[in-house]
Amino acid sequence: MKIGPDCVPCILKMCLGFIRKTELGDSEAFELFNDVMKIPSLKGEDWTVTSPDVIEKVMRISYEMLGDENPSHLQSTIRDKMKYPLPEEQYQQMKGQLANTRRLVYFGDNAGEIVLDKLLISTLKELYDLDVTFVVRSMPTLNDVTLTDALDIKMNKVARVLENGIDGPFPGTRMFRCSPEIQDIFRQADLVISKGGGNFDSLDEDKKRYGQKISFLFLSKCYLYEKLLHTPLEAPILSNYYD
């Protein structure tokens, strides 16, 4: 999904948020923010990229100034309740596809959610005969899951854990940037589960090219999601692409 006007203030707010969590002085914070504001998409000059493309540029600028490859790798909180249920039609469609799936590829998202990811994968393996590959970021990006995070909770006990091979702090998944191994696994998968908005924004650009069956799982956090998927804000989204 290409970036839209609503993405600009959201990305800038995110940038300001992790600046405030560092020890930068005011002058350094101004310098970092000014450099971020030079990114063409944040000036309204380029609408052909995805949100993760822009966030990667923000992260690279931050790394250069902070000398830290992970200035905002923070623990996330788990929502204590879900106000909206998953859409029933999409849920039943996904169950039907899982019944015909042997090779499942699961793209992780938030590090704070991986305990639930592990529980979901364990449950799916009890219900279906699945060979699962869990894919994580190769470089620390925002609060996204890395290999260390996955191994800390022993994700490797329920799935093969692989890094995506992307050589930058890219908070999403684009196949042409992934390692050849991940590209092959993706092509051979019977079903792909993609977690998080960043993975949706980026992998959505690849779905027609590769023709894979993908179930996107994420929260409706902005107007663009509301408009595209007809969901209220903060509602959980299950969007299947099985064409």
PDB file of C-alpha atoms in Angstrom:
ATOM      1  CA  MET A   1       0.000   0.000   0.000  1.00  0.00           C
ATOM      2  CA  LYS A   2       1.444   3.350  -1.059  1.00  0.00           C
ATOM      3  CA  ILE A   3       1.939   6.159   1.434  1.00  0.00           C
ATOM      4  CA  GLY A   4      -0.854   8.723   1.799  1.00  0.00           C
ATOM      5  CA  PRO A   5      -1.194  12.176   3.410  1.00  0.00           C
ATOM      6  CA  ASP A   6      -2.370  10.591   6.681  1.00  0.00           C
ATOM      7  CA  CYS A   7       0.925   8.685   6.923  1.00  0.00           C
ATOM      8  CA  VAL A   8       3.041  11.851   7.149  1.00  0.00           C
ATOM      9  CA  PRO A   9       1.941  13.119  10.598  1.00  0.00           C
ATOM     10  CA  CYS A  10       1.873   9.530  11.868  1.00  0.00           C
ATOM     11  CA  ILE A  11       5.509   8.928  10.871  1.00  0.00           C
ATOM     12  CA  LEU A  12       6.604  12.304  12.249  1.00  0.00           C
ATOM     13  CA  LYS A  13       4.842  11.600  15.545  1.00  0.00           C
ATOM     14  CA  MET A  14       6.569   8.213  15.727  1.00  0.00           C
ATOM     15  CA  CYS A  15       9.924   9.891  15.051  1.00  0.00           C
ATOM     16  CA  LEU A  16       9.347  12.497  17.748  1.00  0.00           C
ATOM     17  CA  GLY A  17       8.296   9.762  20.160  1.00  0.00           C
ATOM     18  CA  PHE A  18      11.543   7.840  19.993  1.00  0.00           C
ATOM     19  CA  ILE A  19      13.617  11.047  19.970  1.00  0.00           C
ATOM     20  CA  ARG A  20      12.067  11.840  23.360  1.00  0.00           C
ATOM     21  CA  LYS A  21      13.132   8.419  24.630  1.00  0.00           C
ATOM     22  CA  THR A  22      16.805   9.148  23.888  1.00  0.00           C
ATOM     23  CA  GLU A  23      19.289  11.360  25.704  1.00  0.00           C
ATOM     24  CA  LEU A  24      19.598  13.848  22.851  1.00  0.00           C
ATOM     25  CA  GLY A  25      19.750  17.506  23.794  1.00  0.00           C
ATOM     26  CA  ASP A  26      17.398  20.013  22.216  1.00  0.00           C
ATOM     27  CA  SER A  27      19.880  21.120  19.542  1.00  0.00           C
ATOM     28  CA  GLU A  28      20.612  17.520  18.500  1.00  0.00           C
ATOM     29  CA  ALA A  29      16.906  16.679  18.511  1.00  0.00           C
ATOM     30  CA  PHE A  30      16.228  19.661  16.235  1.00  0.00           C
ATOM     31  CA  GLU A  31      19.047  18.551  13.925  1.00  0.00           C
ATOM     32  CA  LEU A  32      17.736  14.992  13.706  1.00  0.00           C
ATOM     33  CA  PHE A  33      14.168  16.131  13.111  1.00  0.00           C
ATOM     34  CA  ASN A  34      15.295  18.621  10.446  1.00  0.00           C
ATOM     35  CA  ASP A  35      17.136  15.835   8.620  1.00  0.00           C
ATOM     36  CA  VAL A  36      14.023  13.665   8.781  1.00  0.00           C
ATOM     37  CA  MET A  37      11.943  16.501   7.344  1.00  0.00           C
ATOM     38  CA  LYS A  38      14.161  16.480   4.235  1.00  0.00           C
ATOM     39  CA  ILE A  39      12.836  13.052   3.215  1.00  0.00           C
ATOM     40  CA  PRO A  40      10.868  13.730  -0.013  1.00  0.00           C
ATOM     41  CA  SER A  41       7.775  11.765   1.017  1.00  0.00           C
ATOM     42  CA  LEU A  42       7.490  13.742   4.254  1.00  0.00           C
ATOM     43  CA  LYS A  43       7.514  16.939   2.187  1.00  0.00           C
ATOM     44  CA  GLY A  44       4.755  15.705  -0.116  1.00  0.00           C
ATOM     45  CA  GLU A  45       7.139  15.214  -3.037  1.00  0.00           C
ATOM     46  CA  ASP A  46       6.959  11.431  -3.453  1.00  0.00           C
ATOM     47  CA  TRP A  47       3.793   9.359  -3.055  1.00  0.00           C
ATOM     48  CA  THR A  48       5.107   6.271  -4.877  1.00  0.00           C
ATOM     49  CA  VAL A  49       6.637   4.505  -1.862  1.00  0.00           C
ATOM     50  CA  THR A  50       5.252   2.567   1.095  1.00  0.00           C
ATOM     51  CA  SER A  51       5.232   3.688   4.707  1.00  0.00           C
ATOM     52  CA  PRO A  52       7.963   1.157   5.675  1.00  0.00           C
ATOM     53  CA  ASP A  53      10.212   2.628   2.947  1.00  0.00           C
ATOM     54  CA  VAL A  54       9.942   6.045   4.590  1.00  0.00           C
ATOM     55  CA  ILE A  55      10.340   4.707   8.128  1.00  0.00           C
ATOM     56  CA  GLU A  56      13.521   2.905   7.077  1.00  0.00           C
ATOM     57  CA  LYS A  57      14.981   6.252   5.986  1.00  0.00           C
ATOM     58  CA  VAL A  58      13.963   7.766   9.323  1.00  0.00           C
ATOM     59  CA  MET A  59      15.665   4.912  11.169  1.00  0.00           C
ATOM     60  CA  ARG A  60      18.881   5.244   9.164  1.00  0.00           C
ATOM     61  CA  ILE A  61      19.056   8.968   9.954  1.00  0.00           C
ATOM     62  CA  SER A  62      18.485   8.155  13.626  1.00  0.00           C
ATOM     63  CA  TYR A  63      21.171   5.464  13.665  1.00  0.00           C
ATOM     64  CA  GLU A  64      23.716   7.843  12.147  1.00  0.00           C
ATOM     65  CA  MET A  65      23.149  10.427  14.861  1.00  0.00           C
ATOM     66  CA  LEU A  66      22.596   8.127  17.824  1.00  0.00           C
ATOM     67  CA  GLY A  67      25.236   5.553  16.990  1.00  0.00           C
ATOM     68  CA  ASP A  68      22.664   2.982  18.060  1.00  0.00           C
ATOM     69  CA  GLU A  69      21.085   0.407  15.785  1.00  0.00           C
ATOM     70  CA  ASN A  70      17.993   0.179  17.920  1.00  0.00           C
ATOM     71  CA  PRO A  71      16.999   3.451  19.627  1.00  0.00           C
ATOM     72  CA  SER A  72      13.386   2.469  20.146  1.00  0.00           C
ATOM     73  CA  HIS A  73      13.325  -1.304  20.651  1.00  0.00           C
ATOM     74  CA  LEU A  74      10.825  -1.122  23.486  1.00  0.00           C
ATOM     75  CA  GLN A  75       8.606  -3.720  25.069  1.00  0.00           C
ATOM     76  CA  SER A  76       5.054  -3.482  23.779  1.00  0.00           C
ATOM     77  CA  THR A  77       1.971  -3.981  25.873  1.00  0.00           C
ATOM     78  CA  ILE A  78      -0.552  -6.688  25.085  1.00  0.00           C
ATOM     79  CA  ARG A  79      -4.086  -5.444  24.735  1.00  0.00           C
ATOM     80  CA  ASP A  80      -6.180  -6.721  27.640  1.00  0.00           C
ATOM     81  CA  LYS A  81      -9.281  -7.062  25.497  1.00  0.00           C
ATOM     82  CA  MET A  82     -10.432  -6.785  21.926  1.00  0.00           C
ATOM     83  CA  LYS A  83     -13.417  -4.527  21.376  1.00  0.00           C
ATOM     84  CA  TYR A  84     -14.199  -5.984  17.970  1.00  0.00           C
ATOM     85  CA  PRO A  85     -14.257  -9.654  16.909  1.00  0.00           C
ATOM     86  CA  LEU A  86     -12.505 -10.892  13.787  1.00  0.00           C
ATOM     87  CA  PRO A  87     -14.711 -10.802  10.674  1.00  0.00           C
ATOM     88  CA  GLU A  88     -16.490 -14.165  10.590  1.00  0.00           C
ATOM     89  CA  GLU A  89     -16.392 -14.658   6.816  1.00  0.00           C
ATOM     90  CA  GLN A  90     -12.649 -14.036   6.642  1.00  0.00           C
ATOM     91  CA  TYR A  91     -12.073 -16.247   9.685  1.00  0.00           C
ATOM     92  CA  GLN A  92     -13.936 -19.182   8.151  1.00  0.00           C
ATOM     93  CA  GLN A  93     -12.116 -18.675   4.854  1.00  0.00           C
ATOM     94  CA  MET A  94      -8.762 -18.803   6.633  1.00  0.00           C
ATOM     95  CA  LYS A  95      -9.762 -21.987   8.491  1.00  0.00           C
ATOM     96  CA  GLY A  96     -10.642 -23.604   5.181  1.00  0.00           C
ATOM     97  CA  GLN A  97      -7.281 -22.669   3.713  1.00  0.00           C
ATOM     98  CA  LEU A  98      -5.407 -23.950   6.775  1.00  0.00           C
ATOM     99  CA  ALA A  99      -7.056 -27.340   6.309  1.00  0.00           C
ATOM    100  CA  ASN A 100      -5.331 -27.555   2.919  1.00  0.00           C
ATOM    101  CA  THR A 101      -1.994 -26.164   4.086  1.00  0.00           C
ATOM    102  CA  ARG A 102       1.199 -28.061   4.774  1.00  0.00           C
ATOM    103  CA  ARG A 103       3.857 -25.332   4.443  1.00  0.00           C
ATOM    104  CA  LEU A 104       3.017 -22.216   6.464  1.00  0.00           C
ATOM    105  CA  VAL A 105       5.177 -19.077   6.504  1.00  0.00           C
ATOM    106  CA  TYR A 106       4.504 -16.658   9.358  1.00  0.00           C
ATOM    107  CA  PHE A 107       5.966 -13.125   9.184  1.00  0.00           C
ATOM    108  CA  GLY A 108       6.380 -11.746  12.697  1.00  0.00           C
ATOM    109  CA  ASP A 109       5.852  -8.131  13.682  1.00  0.00           C
ATOM    110  CA  ASN A 110       5.949  -6.700  17.192  1.00  0.00           C
ATOM    111  CA  ALA A 111       8.452  -8.185  19.649  1.00  0.00           C
ATOM    112  CA  GLY A 112       5.953  -7.788  22.477  1.00  0.00           C
ATOM    113  CA  GLU A 113       3.461 -10.032  20.678  1.00  0.00           C
ATOM    114  CA  ILE A 114       5.649 -13.039  19.956  1.00  0.00           C
ATOM    115  CA  VAL A 115       4.510 -14.992  23.011  1.00  0.00           C
ATOM    116  CA  LEU A 116       1.009 -14.846  21.533  1.00  0.00           C
ATOM    117  CA  ASP A 117       2.439 -15.669  18.096  1.00  0.00           C
ATOM    118  CA  LYS A 118       4.048 -18.759  19.593  1.00  0.00           C
ATOM    119  CA  LEU A 119       0.774 -19.747  21.256  1.00  0.00           C
ATOM    120  CA  LEU A 120      -1.113 -19.289  17.982  1.00  0.00           C
ATOM    121  CA  ILE A 121       1.427 -21.350  16.038  1.00  0.00           C
ATOM    122  CA  SER A 122       1.337 -24.109  18.674  1.00  0.00           C
ATOM    123  CA  THR A 123      -2.460 -24.183  18.512  1.00  0.00           C
ATOM    124  CA  LEU A 124      -2.498 -24.279  14.716  1.00  0.00           C
ATOM    125  CA  LYS A 125      -0.032 -27.175  14.725  1.00  0.00           C
ATOM    126  CA  GLU A 126      -2.305 -29.095  17.086  1.00  0.00           C
ATOM    127  CA  LEU A 127      -5.227 -28.582  14.718  1.00  0.00           C
ATOM    128  CA  TYR A 128      -3.448 -28.974  11.381  1.00  0.00           C
ATOM    129  CA  ASP A 129      -0.453 -30.866  10.003  1.00  0.00           C
ATOM    130  CA  LEU A 130       1.824 -27.867   9.465  1.00  0.00           C
ATOM    131  CA  ASP A 131       5.490 -27.212   8.748  1.00  0.00           C
ATOM    132  CA  VAL A 132       5.936 -23.639  10.019  1.00  0.00           C
ATOM    133  CA  THR A 133       8.634 -21.066   9.262  1.00  0.00           C
ATOM    134  CA  PHE A 134       8.641 -17.941  11.447  1.00  0.00           C
ATOM    135  CA  VAL A 135      10.383 -14.971   9.788  1.00  0.00           C
ATOM    136  CA  VAL A 136      11.943 -12.113  11.782  1.00  0.00           C
ATOM    137  CA  ARG A 137      13.808  -8.891  10.958  1.00  0.00           C
ATOM    138  CA  SER A 138      17.513  -9.166  10.216  1.00  0.00           C
ATOM    139  CA  MET A 139      18.146  -5.678  11.613  1.00  0.00           C
ATOM    140  CA  PRO A 140      16.491  -4.122  14.685  1.00  0.00           C
ATOM    141  CA  THR A 141      13.660  -1.896  13.499  1.00  0.00           C
ATOM    142  CA  LEU A 142      11.333   0.033  15.815  1.00  0.00           C
ATOM    143  CA  ASN A 143       9.945  -2.612  18.194  1.00  0.00           C
ATOM    144  CA  ASP A 144       9.862  -5.436  15.635  1.00  0.00           C
ATOM    145  CA  VAL A 145      10.895  -8.972  16.454  1.00  0.00           C
ATOM    146  CA  THR A 146      14.494 -10.065  15.859  1.00  0.00           C
ATOM    147  CA  LEU A 147      16.163 -13.465  15.979  1.00  0.00           C
ATOM    148  CA  THR A 148      17.280 -12.848  19.562  1.00  0.00           C
ATOM    149  CA  ASP A 149      13.715 -12.041  20.634  1.00  0.00           C
ATOM    150  CA  ALA A 150      12.364 -15.183  18.990  1.00  0.00           C
ATOM    151  CA  LEU A 151      14.999 -17.447  20.506  1.00  0.00           C
ATOM    152  CA  ASP A 152      14.484 -15.885  23.945  1.00  0.00           C
ATOM    153  CA  ILE A 153      10.945 -17.266  24.040  1.00  0.00           C
ATOM    154  CA  LYS A 154      12.022 -20.506  22.307  1.00  0.00           C
ATOM    155  CA  MET A 155      10.027 -19.915  19.140  1.00  0.00           C
ATOM    156  CA  ASN A 156      12.365 -22.456  17.539  1.00  0.00           C
ATOM    157  CA  LYS A 157      10.557 -25.174  19.522  1.00  0.00           C
ATOM    158  CA  VAL A 158       7.410 -24.699  17.426  1.00  0.00           C
ATOM    159  CA  ALA A 159       8.769 -23.320  14.134  1.00  0.00           C
ATOM    160  CA  ARG A 160      11.886 -22.898  12.081  1.00  0.00           C
ATOM    161  CA  VAL A 161      13.068 -19.324  12.752  1.00  0.00           C
ATOM    162  CA  LEU A 162      14.782 -17.382   9.961  1.00  0.00           C
ATOM    163  CA  GLU A 163      15.853 -13.784   9.437  1.00  0.00           C
ATOM    164  CA  ASN A 164      14.389 -12.063   6.387  1.00  0.00           C
ATOM    165  CA  GLY A 165      17.789 -10.994   5.032  1.00  0.00           C
ATOM    166  CA  ILE A 166      16.802  -7.352   4.464  1.00  0.00           C
ATOM    167  CA  ASP A 167      19.936  -5.228   4.885  1.00  0.00           C
ATOM    168  CA  GLY A 168      18.366  -2.224   6.561  1.00  0.00           C
ATOM    169  CA  PRO A 169      15.989  -1.117   9.339  1.00  0.00           C
ATOM    170  CA  PHE A 170      12.979  -1.749   7.106  1.00  0.00           C
ATOM    171  CA  PRO A 171       9.796  -2.237   9.186  1.00  0.00           C
ATOM    172  CA  GLY A 172       8.059  -4.431   6.651  1.00  0.00           C
ATOM    173  CA  THR A 173       8.600  -7.138   4.032  1.00  0.00           C
ATOM    174  CA  ARG A 174       9.414  -6.742   0.345  1.00  0.00           C
ATOM    175  CA  MET A 175      10.354  -9.964  -1.404  1.00  0.00           C
ATOM    176  CA  PHE A 176      12.953  -8.449  -3.716  1.00  0.00           C
ATOM    177  CA  ARG A 177      14.884  -7.297  -0.639  1.00  0.00           C
ATOM    178  CA  CYS A 178      14.663 -10.610   1.219  1.00  0.00           C
ATOM    179  CA  SER A 179      17.309 -13.323   1.061  1.00  0.00           C
ATOM    180  CA  PRO A 180      17.051 -15.954  -1.706  1.00  0.00           C
ATOM    181  CA  GLU A 181      16.169 -18.510   0.973  1.00  0.00           C
ATOM    182  CA  ILE A 182      13.182 -16.482   2.185  1.00  0.00           C
ATOM    183  CA  GLN A 183      12.060 -15.819  -1.387  1.00  0.00           C
ATOM    184  CA  ASP A 184      12.102 -19.560  -2.120  1.00  0.00           C
ATOM    185  CA  ILE A 185      10.235 -20.408   1.083  1.00  0.00           C
ATOM    186  CA  PHE A 186       7.670 -17.713   0.303  1.00  0.00           C
ATOM    187  CA  ARG A 187       7.058 -19.065  -3.208  1.00  0.00           C
ATOM    188  CA  GLN A 188       6.678 -22.637  -1.940  1.00  0.00           C
ATOM    189  CA  ALA A 189       4.308 -21.776   0.926  1.00  0.00           C
ATOM    190  CA  ASP A 190       0.744 -23.053   0.842  1.00  0.00           C
ATOM    191  CA  LEU A 191      -0.261 -20.137   3.075  1.00  0.00           C
ATOM    192  CA  VAL A 192       1.450 -16.996   4.378  1.00  0.00           C
ATOM    193  CA  ILE A 193       0.346 -15.291   7.593  1.00  0.00           C
ATOM    194  CA  SER A 194       1.519 -11.684   7.668  1.00  0.00           C
ATOM    195  CA  LYS A 195       1.365  -9.894  11.036  1.00  0.00           C
ATOM    196  CA  GLY A 196       1.290  -6.129  11.490  1.00  0.00           C
ATOM    197  CA  GLY A 197       0.590  -2.978   9.524  1.00  0.00           C
ATOM    198  CA  GLY A 198       4.154  -2.592   8.260  1.00  0.00           C
ATOM    199  CA  ASN A 199       4.104  -6.047   6.706  1.00  0.00           C
ATOM    200  CA  PHE A 200       0.687  -5.332   5.185  1.00  0.00           C
ATOM    201  CA  ASP A 201       1.762  -1.969   3.736  1.00  0.00           C
ATOM    202  CA  SER A 202       4.789  -3.523   2.048  1.00  0.00           C
ATOM    203  CA  LEU A 203       3.845  -7.137   1.293  1.00  0.00           C
ATOM    204  CA  ASP A 204       0.559  -5.902  -0.163  1.00  0.00           C
ATOM    205  CA  GLU A 205       2.690  -4.520  -3.004  1.00  0.00           C
ATOM    206  CA  ASP A 206       4.019  -8.021  -3.778  1.00  0.00           C
ATOM    207  CA  LYS A 207       0.911 -10.172  -3.458  1.00  0.00           C
ATOM    208  CA  LYS A 208      -0.204 -10.040  -7.097  1.00  0.00           C
ATOM    209  CA  ARG A 209       3.323 -10.472  -8.433  1.00  0.00           C
ATOM    210  CA  TYR A 210       3.916 -13.708  -6.551  1.00  0.00           C
ATOM    211  CA  GLY A 211       0.357 -15.010  -6.467  1.00  0.00           C
ATOM    212  CA  GLN A 212       0.673 -16.408  -2.952  1.00  0.00           C
ATOM    213  CA  LYS A 213      -2.228 -17.012  -0.601  1.00  0.00           C
ATOM    214  CA  ILE A 214      -1.782 -14.493   2.230  1.00  0.00           C
ATOM    215  CA  SER A 215      -3.754 -13.812   5.405  1.00  0.00           C
ATOM    216  CA  PHE A 216      -2.967 -10.349   6.767  1.00  0.00           C
ATOM    217  CA  LEU A 217      -3.467  -9.855  10.523  1.00  0.00           C
ATOM    218  CA  PHE A 218      -3.159  -6.341  11.970  1.00  0.00           C
ATOM    219  CA  LEU A 219      -5.001  -3.506  13.708  1.00  0.00           C
ATOM    220  CA  SER A 220      -6.821  -0.715  11.924  1.00  0.00           C
ATOM    221  CA  LYS A 221      -4.690   2.151  13.212  1.00  0.00           C
ATOM    222  CA  CYS A 222      -5.350   4.889  10.673  1.00  0.00           C
ATOM    223  CA  TYR A 223      -7.799   6.440   8.231  1.00  0.00           C
ATOM    224  CA  LEU A 224      -6.222   4.712   5.224  1.00  0.00           C
ATOM    225  CA  TYR A 225      -6.984   1.296   6.710  1.00  0.00           C
ATOM    226  CA  GLU A 226     -10.512   2.417   7.573  1.00  0.00           C
ATOM    227  CA  LYS A 227     -11.088   3.560   4.001  1.00  0.00           C
ATOM    228  CA  LEU A 228      -9.429   0.615   2.257  1.00  0.00           C
ATOM    229  CA  LEU A 229     -10.796  -2.198   4.417  1.00  0.00           C
ATOM    230  CA  HIS A 230     -13.998  -0.610   5.763  1.00  0.00           C
ATOM    231  CA  THR A 231     -13.119  -1.158   9.413  1.00  0.00           C
ATOM    232  CA  PRO A 232     -13.384   1.148  12.438  1.00  0.00           C
ATOM    233  CA  LEU A 233     -10.253   2.416  14.145  1.00  0.00           C
ATOM    234  CA  GLU A 234      -8.547  -0.067  16.495  1.00  0.00           C
ATOM    235  CA  ALA A 235     -10.534  -2.984  15.089  1.00  0.00           C
ATOM    236  CA  PRO A 236      -8.557  -6.178  14.410  1.00  0.00           C
ATOM    237  CA  ILE A 237      -8.255  -6.900  10.707  1.00  0.00           C
ATOM    238  CA  LEU A 238      -8.088 -10.299   9.057  1.00  0.00           C
ATOM    239  CA  SER A 239      -7.798  -9.772   5.321  1.00  0.00           C
ATOM    240  CA  ASN A 240      -7.315 -12.819   3.095  1.00  0.00           C
ATOM    241  CA  TYR A 241      -5.790 -12.637  -0.356  1.00  0.00           C
ATOM    242  CA  TYR A 242      -6.295 -16.052  -1.940  1.00  0.00           C
ATOM    243  CA  ASP A 243      -6.638 -15.166  -5.648  1.00  0.00           C
TER     244      ASP A 243
END
